[in-house]
mmCIF file of N, CA and C in Angstrom:
data_model
loop_
_atom_site.group_PDB
_atom_site.id
_atom_site.type_symbol
_atom_site.label_atom_id
_atom_site.label_comp_id
_atom_site.label_asym_id
_atom_site.label_seq_id
_atom_site.Cartn_x
_atom_site.Cartn_y
_atom_site.Cartn_z
ATOM 1 N N MET A 1 5.406 18.998 24.556
ATOM 2 C CA MET A 1 4.227 19.354 25.308
ATOM 3 C C MET A 1 3.257 18.168 25.328
ATOM 4 N N ARG A 2 2.773 17.830 26.474
ATOM 5 C CA ARG A 2 1.856 16.704 26.639
ATOM 6 C C ARG A 2 0.430 17.148 26.331
ATOM 7 N N ARG A 3 -0.233 16.374 25.476
ATOM 8 C CA ARG A 3 -1.614 16.699 25.110
ATOM 9 C C ARG A 3 -2.564 16.151 26.164
ATOM 10 N N GLU A 4 -3.609 16.902 26.440
ATOM 11 C CA GLU A 4 -4.632 16.478 27.394
ATOM 12 C C GLU A 4 -5.780 15.809 26.654
ATOM 13 N N MET A 5 -6.287 14.730 27.211
ATOM 14 C CA MET A 5 -7.473 14.098 26.642
ATOM 15 C C MET A 5 -8.705 14.914 27.008
ATOM 16 N N THR A 6 -9.673 14.883 26.129
ATOM 17 C CA THR A 6 -10.957 15.527 26.412
ATOM 18 C C THR A 6 -11.705 14.650 27.424
ATOM 19 N N PRO A 7 -12.753 15.189 28.055
ATOM 20 C CA PRO A 7 -13.567 14.347 28.950
ATOM 21 C C PRO A 7 -14.088 13.098 28.220
ATOM 22 N N MET A 8 -14.489 13.251 26.957
ATOM 23 C CA MET A 8 -14.944 12.096 26.179
ATOM 24 C C MET A 8 -13.797 11.106 25.975
ATOM 25 N N GLY A 9 -12.614 11.631 25.685
ATOM 26 C CA GLY A 9 -11.437 10.781 25.497
ATOM 27 C C GLY A 9 -11.111 9.995 26.753
ATOM 28 N N LYS A 10 -11.229 10.647 27.901
ATOM 29 C CA LYS A 10 -10.962 9.977 29.179
ATOM 30 C C LYS A 10 -11.991 8.878 29.430
ATOM 31 N N LYS A 11 -13.237 9.155 29.075
ATOM 32 C CA LYS A 11 -14.310 8.166 29.266
ATOM 33 C C LYS A 11 -14.059 6.936 28.387
ATOM 34 N N ILE A 12 -13.672 7.171 27.133
ATOM 35 C CA ILE A 12 -13.377 6.069 26.212
ATOM 36 C C ILE A 12 -12.178 5.283 26.726
ATOM 37 N N SER A 13 -11.146 5.982 27.142
ATOM 38 C CA SER A 13 -9.931 5.341 27.635
ATOM 39 C C SER A 13 -10.204 4.473 28.860
ATOM 40 N N LYS A 14 -10.997 4.996 29.783
ATOM 41 C CA LYS A 14 -11.328 4.240 30.996
ATOM 42 C C LYS A 14 -12.116 2.985 30.638
ATOM 43 N N ARG A 15 -13.060 3.120 29.703
ATOM 44 C CA ARG A 15 -13.873 1.970 29.306
ATOM 45 C C ARG A 15 -13.018 0.911 28.609
ATOM 46 N N LEU A 16 -12.036 1.344 27.819
ATOM 47 C CA LEU A 16 -11.126 0.394 27.171
ATOM 48 C C LEU A 16 -10.384 -0.423 28.233
ATOM 49 N N ILE A 17 -9.918 0.254 29.289
ATOM 50 C CA ILE A 17 -9.228 -0.425 30.381
ATOM 51 C C ILE A 17 -10.162 -1.430 31.045
ATOM 52 N N ASP A 18 -11.408 -0.987 31.326
ATOM 53 C CA ASP A 18 -12.397 -1.866 31.952
ATOM 54 C C ASP A 18 -12.632 -3.137 31.127
ATOM 55 N N LEU A 19 -12.614 -2.990 29.804
ATOM 56 C CA LEU A 19 -12.892 -4.120 28.911
ATOM 57 C C LEU A 19 -11.630 -4.896 28.511
ATOM 58 N N GLY A 20 -10.460 -4.381 28.906
ATOM 59 C CA GLY A 20 -9.206 -5.031 28.523
ATOM 60 C C GLY A 20 -8.930 -4.925 27.030
ATOM 61 N N MET A 21 -9.370 -3.835 26.438
ATOM 62 C CA MET A 21 -9.204 -3.603 24.996
ATOM 63 C C MET A 21 -8.199 -2.473 24.784
ATOM 64 N N THR A 22 -7.418 -2.571 23.721
ATOM 65 C CA THR A 22 -6.453 -1.508 23.424
ATOM 66 C C THR A 22 -7.074 -0.485 22.476
ATOM 67 N N GLN A 23 -6.454 0.689 22.439
ATOM 68 C CA GLN A 23 -6.905 1.719 21.491
ATOM 69 C C GLN A 23 -6.756 1.203 20.069
ATOM 70 N N ARG A 24 -5.691 0.456 19.817
ATOM 71 C CA ARG A 24 -5.457 -0.098 18.476
ATOM 72 C C ARG A 24 -6.606 -1.036 18.083
ATOM 73 N N GLU A 25 -7.037 -1.901 19.016
ATOM 74 C CA GLU A 25 -8.151 -2.813 18.733
ATOM 75 C C GLU A 25 -9.426 -2.042 18.424
ATOM 76 N N LEU A 26 -9.696 -1.014 19.219
ATOM 77 C CA LEU A 26 -10.889 -0.203 18.976
ATOM 78 C C LEU A 26 -10.803 0.473 17.620
ATOM 79 N N ALA A 27 -9.658 1.027 17.297
ATOM 80 C CA ALA A 27 -9.480 1.710 16.013
ATOM 81 C C ALA A 27 -9.778 0.764 14.851
ATOM 82 N N VAL A 28 -9.253 -0.447 14.922
ATOM 83 C CA VAL A 28 -9.486 -1.436 13.865
ATOM 84 C C VAL A 28 -10.975 -1.758 13.766
ATOM 85 N N ARG A 29 -11.631 -1.931 14.898
ATOM 86 C CA ARG A 29 -13.060 -2.296 14.901
ATOM 87 C C ARG A 29 -13.956 -1.188 14.349
ATOM 88 N N ILE A 30 -13.567 0.078 14.539
ATOM 89 C CA ILE A 30 -14.397 1.168 14.007
ATOM 90 C C ILE A 30 -13.973 1.576 12.594
ATOM 91 N N GLY A 31 -12.867 1.005 12.105
ATOM 92 C CA GLY A 31 -12.418 1.304 10.745
ATOM 93 C C GLY A 31 -11.610 2.584 10.634
ATOM 94 N N ALA A 32 -10.938 2.960 11.733
ATOM 95 C CA ALA A 32 -10.085 4.155 11.723
ATOM 96 C C ALA A 32 -8.648 3.731 12.023
ATOM 97 N N THR A 33 -7.706 4.615 11.783
ATOM 98 C CA THR A 33 -6.322 4.314 12.154
ATOM 99 C C THR A 33 -6.140 4.618 13.643
ATOM 100 N N PRO A 34 -5.178 3.972 14.277
ATOM 101 C CA PRO A 34 -4.896 4.284 15.682
ATOM 102 C C PRO A 34 -4.552 5.768 15.871
ATOM 103 N N GLN A 35 -3.879 6.352 14.889
ATOM 104 C CA GLN A 35 -3.521 7.771 14.970
ATOM 105 C C GLN A 35 -4.762 8.656 14.953
ATOM 106 N N TYR A 36 -5.738 8.292 14.121
ATOM 107 C CA TYR A 36 -6.969 9.079 14.048
ATOM 108 C C TYR A 36 -7.755 8.952 15.339
ATOM 109 N N LEU A 37 -7.796 7.748 15.905
ATOM 110 C CA LEU A 37 -8.481 7.558 17.182
ATOM 111 C C LEU A 37 -7.830 8.432 18.253
ATOM 112 N N GLN A 38 -6.517 8.510 18.245
ATOM 113 C CA GLN A 38 -5.801 9.380 19.192
ATOM 114 C C GLN A 38 -6.267 10.832 19.045
ATOM 115 N N LYS A 39 -6.420 11.271 17.810
ATOM 116 C CA LYS A 39 -6.867 12.651 17.564
ATOM 117 C C LYS A 39 -8.276 12.884 18.092
ATOM 118 N N ILE A 40 -9.137 11.858 17.979
ATOM 119 C CA ILE A 40 -10.495 11.966 18.527
ATOM 120 C C ILE A 40 -10.410 12.093 20.051
ATOM 121 N N LEU A 41 -9.603 11.246 20.686
ATOM 122 C CA LEU A 41 -9.486 11.230 22.146
ATOM 123 C C LEU A 41 -8.925 12.541 22.698
ATOM 124 N N HIS A 42 -8.110 13.219 21.887
ATOM 125 C CA HIS A 42 -7.486 14.467 22.327
ATOM 126 C C HIS A 42 -8.198 15.710 21.791
ATOM 127 N N GLY A 43 -9.340 15.510 21.127
ATOM 128 C CA GLY A 43 -10.134 16.644 20.674
ATOM 129 C C GLY A 43 -9.619 17.358 19.446
ATOM 130 N N GLU A 44 -8.683 16.725 18.733
ATOM 131 C CA GLU A 44 -8.158 17.347 17.519
ATOM 132 C C GLU A 44 -9.053 17.053 16.313
ATOM 133 N N ARG A 45 -9.889 16.036 16.435
ATOM 134 C CA ARG A 45 -10.881 15.687 15.420
ATOM 135 C C ARG A 45 -12.173 15.349 16.151
ATOM 136 N N SER A 46 -13.319 15.646 15.533
ATOM 137 C CA SER A 46 -14.594 15.362 16.198
ATOM 138 C C SER A 46 -14.895 13.872 16.175
ATOM 139 N N GLY A 47 -14.532 13.207 15.092
ATOM 140 C CA GLY A 47 -14.780 11.779 14.961
ATOM 141 C C GLY A 47 -16.256 11.431 14.868
ATOM 142 N N LYS A 48 -17.084 12.405 14.475
ATOM 143 C CA LYS A 48 -18.544 12.206 14.420
ATOM 144 C C LYS A 48 -18.937 10.913 13.721
ATOM 145 N N LYS A 49 -18.259 10.632 12.646
ATOM 146 C CA LYS A 49 -18.550 9.454 11.834
ATOM 147 C C LYS A 49 -18.364 8.152 12.634
ATOM 148 N N TYR A 50 -17.506 8.181 13.658
ATOM 149 C CA TYR A 50 -17.176 6.962 14.402
ATOM 150 C C TYR A 50 -17.841 6.857 15.772
ATOM 151 N N LEU A 51 -18.453 7.920 16.253
ATOM 152 C CA LEU A 51 -18.962 7.931 17.628
ATOM 153 C C LEU A 51 -20.017 6.863 17.894
ATOM 154 N N ALA A 52 -20.941 6.657 16.965
ATOM 155 C CA ALA A 52 -21.973 5.633 17.166
ATOM 156 C C ALA A 52 -21.338 4.248 17.287
ATOM 157 N N SER A 53 -20.346 3.972 16.468
ATOM 158 C CA SER A 53 -19.653 2.682 16.524
ATOM 159 C C SER A 53 -18.901 2.524 17.841
ATOM 160 N N ILE A 54 -18.258 3.583 18.294
ATOM 161 C CA ILE A 54 -17.527 3.536 19.566
ATOM 162 C C ILE A 54 -18.506 3.245 20.700
ATOM 163 N N GLU A 55 -19.637 3.946 20.698
ATOM 164 C CA GLU A 55 -20.648 3.729 21.741
ATOM 165 C C GLU A 55 -21.141 2.282 21.742
ATOM 166 N N GLU A 56 -21.388 1.757 20.551
ATOM 167 C CA GLU A 56 -21.906 0.392 20.431
ATOM 168 C C GLU A 56 -20.873 -0.634 20.907
ATOM 169 N N ILE A 57 -19.638 -0.507 20.456
ATOM 170 C CA ILE A 57 -18.591 -1.460 20.812
ATOM 171 C C ILE A 57 -18.278 -1.418 22.313
ATOM 172 N N LEU A 58 -18.202 -0.208 22.855
ATOM 173 C CA LEU A 58 -17.827 -0.064 24.265
ATOM 174 C C LEU A 58 -19.041 -0.112 25.209
ATOM 175 N N GLU A 59 -20.236 -0.129 24.618
ATOM 176 C CA GLU A 59 -21.479 -0.159 25.385
ATOM 177 C C GLU A 59 -21.545 0.998 26.399
ATOM 178 N N ILE A 60 -21.302 2.196 25.877
ATOM 179 C CA ILE A 60 -21.377 3.412 26.694
ATOM 180 C C ILE A 60 -22.082 4.511 25.909
ATOM 181 N N SER A 61 -22.478 5.559 26.609
ATOM 182 C CA SER A 61 -23.039 6.732 25.956
ATOM 183 C C SER A 61 -22.004 7.837 26.020
ATOM 184 N N LEU A 62 -21.755 8.479 24.900
ATOM 185 C CA LEU A 62 -20.763 9.557 24.853
ATOM 186 C C LEU A 62 -21.402 10.935 24.908
ATOM 187 N N ILE A 63 -22.728 10.963 25.047
ATOM 188 C CA ILE A 63 -23.420 12.249 25.149
ATOM 189 C C ILE A 63 -23.104 12.865 26.499
ATOM 190 N N VAL A 64 -22.583 14.084 26.452
ATOM 191 C CA VAL A 64 -22.179 14.746 27.697
ATOM 192 C C VAL A 64 -23.282 15.686 28.165
#
């Protein structure tokens, strides 16, 4: 079964493409594993601890 990304996950993914950055690179920069970042993008984890860092690195707002 294919997992769907949350709207926040889609926004992060699109911004990564815009910046030419991989999910793995973002995960390393925020101090999480690539697997954990995947869980955040798919809504399986809130990732609250990492959201401010993601916003800062990607220069976006994740407030919906």
